[in-house]
Tab-separated table of C-alpha atoms in Angstrom:
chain	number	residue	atom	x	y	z
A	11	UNK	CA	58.243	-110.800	55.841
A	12	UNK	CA	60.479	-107.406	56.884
A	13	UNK	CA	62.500	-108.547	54.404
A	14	UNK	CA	59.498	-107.230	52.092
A	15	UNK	CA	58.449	-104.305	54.201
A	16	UNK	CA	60.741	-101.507	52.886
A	17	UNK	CA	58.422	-101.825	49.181
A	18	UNK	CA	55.694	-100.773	51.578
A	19	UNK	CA	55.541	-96.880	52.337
A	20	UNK	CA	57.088	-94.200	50.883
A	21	UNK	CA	58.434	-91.383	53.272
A	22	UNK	CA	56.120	-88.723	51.931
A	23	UNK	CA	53.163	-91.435	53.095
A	24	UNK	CA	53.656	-91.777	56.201
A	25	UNK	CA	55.511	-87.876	57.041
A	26	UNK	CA	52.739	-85.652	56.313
A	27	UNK	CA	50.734	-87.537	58.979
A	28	UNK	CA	53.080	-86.321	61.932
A	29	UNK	CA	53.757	-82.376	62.844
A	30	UNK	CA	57.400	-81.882	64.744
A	31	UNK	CA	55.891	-78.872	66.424
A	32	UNK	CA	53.570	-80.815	69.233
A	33	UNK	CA	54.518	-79.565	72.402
A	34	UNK	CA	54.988	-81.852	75.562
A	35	UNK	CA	52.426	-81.887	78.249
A	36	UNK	CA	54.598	-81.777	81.211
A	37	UNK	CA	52.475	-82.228	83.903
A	38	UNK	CA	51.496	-85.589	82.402
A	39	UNK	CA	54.908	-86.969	80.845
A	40	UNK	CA	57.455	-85.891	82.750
A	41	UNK	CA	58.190	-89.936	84.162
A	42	UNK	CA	61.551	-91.500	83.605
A	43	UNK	CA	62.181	-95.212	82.767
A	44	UNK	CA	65.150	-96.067	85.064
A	45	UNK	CA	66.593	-98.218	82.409
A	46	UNK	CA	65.170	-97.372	79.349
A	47	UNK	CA	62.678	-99.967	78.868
A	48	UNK	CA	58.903	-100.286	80.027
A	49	UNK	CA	57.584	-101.073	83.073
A	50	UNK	CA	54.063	-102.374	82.061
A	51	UNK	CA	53.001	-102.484	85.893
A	52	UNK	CA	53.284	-98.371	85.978
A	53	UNK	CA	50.172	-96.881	84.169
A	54	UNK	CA	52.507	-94.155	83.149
A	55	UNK	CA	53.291	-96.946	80.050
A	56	UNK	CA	50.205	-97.278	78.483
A	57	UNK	CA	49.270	-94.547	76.254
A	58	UNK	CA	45.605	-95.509	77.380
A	59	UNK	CA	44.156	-98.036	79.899
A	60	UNK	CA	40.963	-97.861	81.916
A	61	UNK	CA	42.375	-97.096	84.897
A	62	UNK	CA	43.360	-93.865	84.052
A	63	UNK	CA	41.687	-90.953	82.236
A	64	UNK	CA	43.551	-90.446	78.356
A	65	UNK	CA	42.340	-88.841	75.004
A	66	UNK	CA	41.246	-92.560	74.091
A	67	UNK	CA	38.337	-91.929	76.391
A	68	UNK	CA	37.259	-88.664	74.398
A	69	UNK	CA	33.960	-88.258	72.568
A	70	UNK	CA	33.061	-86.348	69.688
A	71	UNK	CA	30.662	-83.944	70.690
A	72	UNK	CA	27.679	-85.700	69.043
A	73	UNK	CA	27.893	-88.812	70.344
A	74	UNK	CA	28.150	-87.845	73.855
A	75	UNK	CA	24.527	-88.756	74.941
A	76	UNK	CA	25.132	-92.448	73.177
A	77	UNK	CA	25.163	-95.323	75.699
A	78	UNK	CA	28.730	-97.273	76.477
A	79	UNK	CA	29.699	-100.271	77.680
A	80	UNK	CA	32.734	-102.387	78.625
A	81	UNK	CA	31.619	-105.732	76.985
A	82	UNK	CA	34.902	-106.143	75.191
A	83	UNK	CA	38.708	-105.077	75.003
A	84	UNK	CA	40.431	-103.428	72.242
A	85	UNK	CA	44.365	-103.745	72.940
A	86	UNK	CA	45.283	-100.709	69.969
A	87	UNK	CA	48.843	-100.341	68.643
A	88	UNK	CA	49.614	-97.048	67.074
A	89	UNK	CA	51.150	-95.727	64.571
A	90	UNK	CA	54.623	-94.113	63.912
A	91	UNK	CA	54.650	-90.693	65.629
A	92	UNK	CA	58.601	-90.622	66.061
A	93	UNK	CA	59.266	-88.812	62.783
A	94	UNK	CA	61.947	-85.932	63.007
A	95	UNK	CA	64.542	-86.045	60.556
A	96	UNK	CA	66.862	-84.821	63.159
A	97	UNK	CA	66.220	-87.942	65.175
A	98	UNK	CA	66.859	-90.745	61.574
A	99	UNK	CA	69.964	-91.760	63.226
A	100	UNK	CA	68.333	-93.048	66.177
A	101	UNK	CA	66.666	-96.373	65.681
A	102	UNK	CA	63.524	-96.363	68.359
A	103	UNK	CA	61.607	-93.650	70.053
A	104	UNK	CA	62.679	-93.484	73.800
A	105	UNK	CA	60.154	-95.191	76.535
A	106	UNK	CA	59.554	-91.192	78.301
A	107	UNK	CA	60.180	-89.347	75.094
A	108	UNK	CA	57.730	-86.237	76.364
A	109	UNK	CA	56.905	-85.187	72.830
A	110	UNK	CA	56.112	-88.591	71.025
A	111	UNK	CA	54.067	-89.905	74.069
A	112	UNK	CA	52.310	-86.308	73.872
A	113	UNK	CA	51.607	-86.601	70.390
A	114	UNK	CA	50.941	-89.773	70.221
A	115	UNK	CA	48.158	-89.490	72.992
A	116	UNK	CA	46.883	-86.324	71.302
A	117	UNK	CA	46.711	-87.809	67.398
A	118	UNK	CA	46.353	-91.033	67.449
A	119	UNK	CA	44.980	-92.144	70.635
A	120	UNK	CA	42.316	-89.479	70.578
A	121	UNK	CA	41.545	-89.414	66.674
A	122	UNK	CA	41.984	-93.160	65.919
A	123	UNK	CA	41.899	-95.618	69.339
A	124	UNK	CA	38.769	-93.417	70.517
A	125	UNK	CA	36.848	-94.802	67.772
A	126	UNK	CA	36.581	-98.470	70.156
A	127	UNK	CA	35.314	-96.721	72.833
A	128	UNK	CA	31.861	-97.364	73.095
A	129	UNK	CA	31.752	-100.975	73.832
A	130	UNK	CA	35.492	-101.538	74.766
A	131	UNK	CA	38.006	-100.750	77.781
A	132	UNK	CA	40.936	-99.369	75.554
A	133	UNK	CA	44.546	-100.490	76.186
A	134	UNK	CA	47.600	-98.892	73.949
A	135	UNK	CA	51.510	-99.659	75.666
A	136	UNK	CA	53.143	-96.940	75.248
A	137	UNK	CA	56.299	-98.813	72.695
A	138	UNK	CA	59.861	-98.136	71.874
A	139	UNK	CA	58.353	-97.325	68.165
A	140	UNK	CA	61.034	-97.517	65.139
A	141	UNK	CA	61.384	-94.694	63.553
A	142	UNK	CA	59.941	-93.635	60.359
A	143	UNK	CA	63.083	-93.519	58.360
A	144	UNK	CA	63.248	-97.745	58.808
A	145	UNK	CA	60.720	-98.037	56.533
A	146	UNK	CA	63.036	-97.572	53.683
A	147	UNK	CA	66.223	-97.510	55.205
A	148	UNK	CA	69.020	-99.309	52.914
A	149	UNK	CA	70.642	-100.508	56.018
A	150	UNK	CA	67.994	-103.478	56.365
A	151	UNK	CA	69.911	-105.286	59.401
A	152	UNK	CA	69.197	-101.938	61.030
A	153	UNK	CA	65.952	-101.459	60.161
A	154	UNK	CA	65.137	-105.349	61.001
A	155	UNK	CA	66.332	-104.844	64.790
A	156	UNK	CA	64.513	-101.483	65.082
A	157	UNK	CA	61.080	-102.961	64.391
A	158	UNK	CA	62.240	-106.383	66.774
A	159	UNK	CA	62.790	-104.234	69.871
A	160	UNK	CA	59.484	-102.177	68.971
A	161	UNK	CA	57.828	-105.475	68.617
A	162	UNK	CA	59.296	-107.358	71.806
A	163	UNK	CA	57.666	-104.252	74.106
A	164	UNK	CA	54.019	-105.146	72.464
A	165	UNK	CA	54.806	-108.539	73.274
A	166	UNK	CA	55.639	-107.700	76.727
A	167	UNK	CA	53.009	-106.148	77.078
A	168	UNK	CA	49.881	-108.165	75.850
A	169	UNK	CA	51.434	-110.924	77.866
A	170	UNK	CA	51.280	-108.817	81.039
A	171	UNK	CA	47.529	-107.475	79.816
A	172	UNK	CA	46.832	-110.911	79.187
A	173	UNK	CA	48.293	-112.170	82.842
A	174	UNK	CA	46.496	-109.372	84.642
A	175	UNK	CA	43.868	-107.659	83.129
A	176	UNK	CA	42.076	-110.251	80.453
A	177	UNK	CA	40.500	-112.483	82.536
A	178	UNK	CA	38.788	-114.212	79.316
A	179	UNK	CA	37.302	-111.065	78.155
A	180	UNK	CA	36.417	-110.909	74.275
A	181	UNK	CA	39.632	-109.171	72.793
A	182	UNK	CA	39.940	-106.975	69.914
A	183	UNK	CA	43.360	-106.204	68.494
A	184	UNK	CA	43.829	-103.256	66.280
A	185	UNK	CA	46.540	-101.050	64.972
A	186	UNK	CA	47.638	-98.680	61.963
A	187	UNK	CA	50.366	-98.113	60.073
A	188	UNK	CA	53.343	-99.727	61.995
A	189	UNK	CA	51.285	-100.714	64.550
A	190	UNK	CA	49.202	-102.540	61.998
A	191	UNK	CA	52.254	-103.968	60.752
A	192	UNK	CA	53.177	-105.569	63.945
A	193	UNK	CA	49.320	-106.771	64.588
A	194	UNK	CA	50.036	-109.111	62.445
A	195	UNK	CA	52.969	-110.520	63.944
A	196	UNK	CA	51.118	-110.635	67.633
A	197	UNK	CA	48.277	-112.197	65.615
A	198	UNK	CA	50.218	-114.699	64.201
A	199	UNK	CA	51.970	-115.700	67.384
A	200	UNK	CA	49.622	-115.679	69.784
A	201	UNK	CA	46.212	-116.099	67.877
A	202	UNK	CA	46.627	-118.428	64.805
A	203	UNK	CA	46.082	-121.850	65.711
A	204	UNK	CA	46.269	-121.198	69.528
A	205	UNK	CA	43.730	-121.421	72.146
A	206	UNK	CA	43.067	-117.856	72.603
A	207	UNK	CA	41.534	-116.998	68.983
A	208	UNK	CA	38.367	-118.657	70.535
A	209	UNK	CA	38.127	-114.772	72.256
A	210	UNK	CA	38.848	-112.841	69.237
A	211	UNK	CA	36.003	-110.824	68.004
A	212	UNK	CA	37.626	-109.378	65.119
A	213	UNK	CA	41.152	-107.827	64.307
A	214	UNK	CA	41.605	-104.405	62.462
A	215	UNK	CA	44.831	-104.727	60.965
A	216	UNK	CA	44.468	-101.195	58.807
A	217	UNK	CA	46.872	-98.836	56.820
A	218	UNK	CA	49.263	-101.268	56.334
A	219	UNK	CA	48.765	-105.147	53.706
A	220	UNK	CA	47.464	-108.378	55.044
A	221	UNK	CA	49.620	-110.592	52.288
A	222	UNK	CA	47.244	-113.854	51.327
A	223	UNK	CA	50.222	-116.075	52.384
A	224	UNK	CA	50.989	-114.772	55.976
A	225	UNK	CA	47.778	-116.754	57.505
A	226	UNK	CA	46.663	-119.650	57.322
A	227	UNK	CA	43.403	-119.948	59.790
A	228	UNK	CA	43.250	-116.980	60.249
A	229	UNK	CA	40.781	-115.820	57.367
A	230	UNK	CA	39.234	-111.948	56.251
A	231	UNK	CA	35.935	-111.274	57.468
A	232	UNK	CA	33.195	-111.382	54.883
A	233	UNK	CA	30.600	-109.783	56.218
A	234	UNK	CA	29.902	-107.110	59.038
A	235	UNK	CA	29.123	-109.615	61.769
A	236	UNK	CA	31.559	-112.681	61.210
A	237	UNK	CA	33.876	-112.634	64.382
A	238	UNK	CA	37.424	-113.759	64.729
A	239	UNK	CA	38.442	-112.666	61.607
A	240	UNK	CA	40.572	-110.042	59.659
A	241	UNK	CA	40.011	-106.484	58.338
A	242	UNK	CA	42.055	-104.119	56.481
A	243	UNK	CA	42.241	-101.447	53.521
A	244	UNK	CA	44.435	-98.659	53.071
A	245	UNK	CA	43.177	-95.860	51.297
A	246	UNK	CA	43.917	-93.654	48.289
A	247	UNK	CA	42.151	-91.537	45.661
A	248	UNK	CA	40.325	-93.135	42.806
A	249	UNK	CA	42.974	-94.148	39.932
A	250	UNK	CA	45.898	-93.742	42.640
A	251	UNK	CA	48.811	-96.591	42.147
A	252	UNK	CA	51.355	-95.850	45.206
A	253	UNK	CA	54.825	-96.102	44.287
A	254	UNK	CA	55.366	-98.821	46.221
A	255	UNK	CA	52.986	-100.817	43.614
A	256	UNK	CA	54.578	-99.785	40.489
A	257	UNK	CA	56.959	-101.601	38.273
A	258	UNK	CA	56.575	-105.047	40.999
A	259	UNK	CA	54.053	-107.636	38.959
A	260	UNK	CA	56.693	-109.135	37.515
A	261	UNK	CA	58.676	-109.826	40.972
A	262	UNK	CA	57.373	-112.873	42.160
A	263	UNK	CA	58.805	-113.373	45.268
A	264	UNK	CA	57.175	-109.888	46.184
A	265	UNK	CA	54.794	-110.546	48.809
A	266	UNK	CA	53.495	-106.512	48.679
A	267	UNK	CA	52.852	-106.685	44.872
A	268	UNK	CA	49.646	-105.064	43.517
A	269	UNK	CA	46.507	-108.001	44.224
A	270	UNK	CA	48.464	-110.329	46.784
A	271	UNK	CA	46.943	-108.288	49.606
A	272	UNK	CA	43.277	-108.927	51.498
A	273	UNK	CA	41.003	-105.949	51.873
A	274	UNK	CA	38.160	-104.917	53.378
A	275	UNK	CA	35.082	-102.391	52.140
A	276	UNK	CA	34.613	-100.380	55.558
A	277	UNK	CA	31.304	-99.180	54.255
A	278	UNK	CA	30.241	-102.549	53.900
A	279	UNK	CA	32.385	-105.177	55.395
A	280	UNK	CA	32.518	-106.973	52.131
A	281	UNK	CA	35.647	-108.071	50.433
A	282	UNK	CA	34.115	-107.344	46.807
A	283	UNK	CA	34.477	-104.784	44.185
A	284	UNK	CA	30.985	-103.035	44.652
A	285	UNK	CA	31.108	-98.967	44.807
A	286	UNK	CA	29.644	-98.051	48.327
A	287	UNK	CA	28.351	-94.428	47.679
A	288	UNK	CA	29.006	-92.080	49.568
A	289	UNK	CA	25.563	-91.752	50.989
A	290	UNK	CA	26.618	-95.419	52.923
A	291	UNK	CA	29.261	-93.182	55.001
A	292	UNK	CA	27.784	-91.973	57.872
A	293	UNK	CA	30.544	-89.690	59.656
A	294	UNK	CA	33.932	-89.051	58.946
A	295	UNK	CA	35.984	-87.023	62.454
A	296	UNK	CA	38.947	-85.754	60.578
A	297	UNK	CA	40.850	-82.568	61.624
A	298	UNK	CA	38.165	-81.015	64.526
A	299	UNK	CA	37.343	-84.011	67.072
A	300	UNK	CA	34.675	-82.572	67.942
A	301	UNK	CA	32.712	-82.257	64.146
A	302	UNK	CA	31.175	-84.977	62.297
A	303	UNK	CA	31.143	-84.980	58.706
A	304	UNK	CA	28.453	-87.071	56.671
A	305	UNK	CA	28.945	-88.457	53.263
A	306	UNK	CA	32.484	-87.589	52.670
A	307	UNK	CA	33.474	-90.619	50.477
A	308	UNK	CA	32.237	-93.128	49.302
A	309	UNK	CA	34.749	-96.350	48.827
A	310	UNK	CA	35.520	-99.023	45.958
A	311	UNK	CA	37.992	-102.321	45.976
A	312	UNK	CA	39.966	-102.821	43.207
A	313	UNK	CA	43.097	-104.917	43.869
A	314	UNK	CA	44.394	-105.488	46.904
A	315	UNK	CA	43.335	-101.198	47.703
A	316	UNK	CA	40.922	-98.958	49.241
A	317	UNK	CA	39.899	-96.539	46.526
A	318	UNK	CA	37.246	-93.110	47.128
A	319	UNK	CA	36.676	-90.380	45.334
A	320	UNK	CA	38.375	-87.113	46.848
A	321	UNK	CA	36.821	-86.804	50.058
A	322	UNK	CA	33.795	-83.517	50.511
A	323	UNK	CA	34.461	-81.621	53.446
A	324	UNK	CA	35.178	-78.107	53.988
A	325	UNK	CA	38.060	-76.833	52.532
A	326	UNK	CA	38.689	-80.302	50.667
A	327	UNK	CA	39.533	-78.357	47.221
A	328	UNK	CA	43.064	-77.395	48.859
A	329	UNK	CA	43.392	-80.909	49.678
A	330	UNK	CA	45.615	-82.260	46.861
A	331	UNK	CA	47.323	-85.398	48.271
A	332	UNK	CA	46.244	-88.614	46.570
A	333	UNK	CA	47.207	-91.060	49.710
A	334	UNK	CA	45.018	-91.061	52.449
A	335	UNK	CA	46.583	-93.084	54.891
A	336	UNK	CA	46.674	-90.759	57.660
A	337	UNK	CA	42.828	-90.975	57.280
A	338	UNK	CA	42.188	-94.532	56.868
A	339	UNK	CA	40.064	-94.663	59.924
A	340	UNK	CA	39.158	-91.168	60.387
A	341	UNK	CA	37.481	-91.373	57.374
A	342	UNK	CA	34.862	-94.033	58.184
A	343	UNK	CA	35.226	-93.336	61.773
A	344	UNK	CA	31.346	-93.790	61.830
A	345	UNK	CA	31.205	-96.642	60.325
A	346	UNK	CA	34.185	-98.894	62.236
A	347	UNK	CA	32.276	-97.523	65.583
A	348	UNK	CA	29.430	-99.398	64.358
A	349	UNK	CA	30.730	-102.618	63.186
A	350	UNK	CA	32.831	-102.782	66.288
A	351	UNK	CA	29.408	-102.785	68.194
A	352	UNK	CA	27.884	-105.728	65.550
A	353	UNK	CA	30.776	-107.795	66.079
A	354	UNK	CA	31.073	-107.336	69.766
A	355	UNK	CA	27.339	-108.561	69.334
A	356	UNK	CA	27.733	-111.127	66.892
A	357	UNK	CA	30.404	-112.715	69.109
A	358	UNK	CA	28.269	-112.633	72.485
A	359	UNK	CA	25.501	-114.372	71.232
């Protein structure tokens, strides 16, 4: 499969999503692994866990009165944050890097992992995350052991989360982007055809392809309450073919090329080509946490892609970018809350 993976995203997808200037929160970050790897005992590792306060726990400010609940577990992997092109050179993000785990914690954890909260403890391990430039590096040996190591600290970690903390609790996994990308491979290992998929409630394996051929028992959800099951889409404006995409029919051994992939409506968990209007999307939290937008998008399946009309919010007519990966769940952010509740349901009954 990483064979594959460099076809996948473009640099311009995946840069825009990440600002260099995020500044370090000291008081928070300033541990120090003593040999460079984690040490998934010390809470300072996770990004989130619910033994500690983090920006996973955050609420938008109108669903602060809602009710919550800890009747599942989400273990979340994020998504690439180590993006500097001063730092291409170096393979993996460093364990105590202040300014990744800072920006991670205050992007993604707060903007993406938050949306489990309700119904879930939250866990995220902080990972020695390959760097952006991998994903279509040349040197593909290089690339290959940058996304192992990333991938043997996730493993590491849900082993000790799974040792320690589980305790046959219903488990969600999730991830985006690269941590989508390596989902799949925890999924495979430790949930296809084991014992443990009898707790799985659902995966969301989003921003990055599910490829038909990768599972074999493990099958897409086709509805909004079917449990231990797949989901995934990645987004992009109506009429959009990513580069990726183009000029690959005719490869057949290319396991990324345009209708090999599974995806998923998030407005309504179907796996058909119906157009969801927009009137279906019931918040969107995209660049103020604390605002909810209603009836941004609406969303359409064609292919193996997510496809919506450009997104309504204010300000959207200097939005010009056609790829909306870095939105993939902020723009249904309503709507995955939801389903994560009817599956978490669905499963306990």
């Amino acid at each position: 499969m990483l064979k594959h993976l460099f076809y996948i995203i473009a640099a311009s997808t995946i840069i825009i999503s990440c600002s260099t200037k995020y500044q370090p929160y000291a008081a928070n970050y300033n541990f120090k692994s003593v040999n460079g790897q984690p040490d998934y005992q010390n809470l300072d590792y996770w990004a989130a866990h619910p033994r500690k306060w983090d920006p996973s726990d955050s609420l938008p400010e109108p669903l602060r009165t809602e009710p919550r609940d800890t009747l599942a577990d989400v273990f979340f992997l994020y998504p690439t944050t180590f993006t500097a092109k001063k730092d291409a050179d170096q393979s993996n993000a460093f364990i105590d890097d202040e300014n990744i785990n800072a920006k991670t914690d205050y992007s993604t954890l707060l903007f993406q992992a938050s949306v489990f909260n309700q119904h879930c403890r939250v866990f995220a391990p902080r990972y020695r995350q390959a760097h952006i430039s991998n994903f279509y590096s040349k040197d593909k040996s290089k690339a290959t052991d940058a996304f192992e190591l990333a991938y043997l600290d996730l493993k590491t970690a849900f082993e000790y989360y799974m040792m320690n903390w589980n305790n046959g609790r219903p488990i969600i996994i999730a991830g985006h982007s690269q941590g989508a990308f390596l989902a799949e491979r925890l999924l495979k290992e430790y949930f296809e055809g084991k014992e443990l998929k009898k707790q799985l409630v659902a995966a969301y394996v989003i921003g990055w392809p599910v490829p038909k051929e990768y599972f074999t028992t493990l099958k897409m959800c086709e509805d909004a309450t079917q449990t231990g099951c797949l989901i995934s889409w990645r987004t992009y404006r109506t009429g959009h073919i990513p580069s990726y995409l183009k000029n690959t029919s005719k490869n057949a051994d290319n396991l990324f090329r345009q209708g090999n992939s599974y995806v998923t409506n998030p407005l309504s968990w179907k796996t058909d080509s119906e157009n969801i209007s927009n009137e279906f999307n019931k918040g969107s939290v995209l660049t103020k946490f604390n605002k909810i937008y209603k009836h941004t998008s609406n969303a359409k399946i064609e292919k193996d892609l997510l496809y919506i009309n450009k997104p309504k919010f204010p300000w959207s007519f200097l939005y010009f970018t056609k790829n909306y990966h870095i939105a993939d769940i902020n723009l249904f952010y309503i709507s995955i809350r939801e389903n994560v509740e009817q599956r978490i349901n669905s499963f306990l009954q």
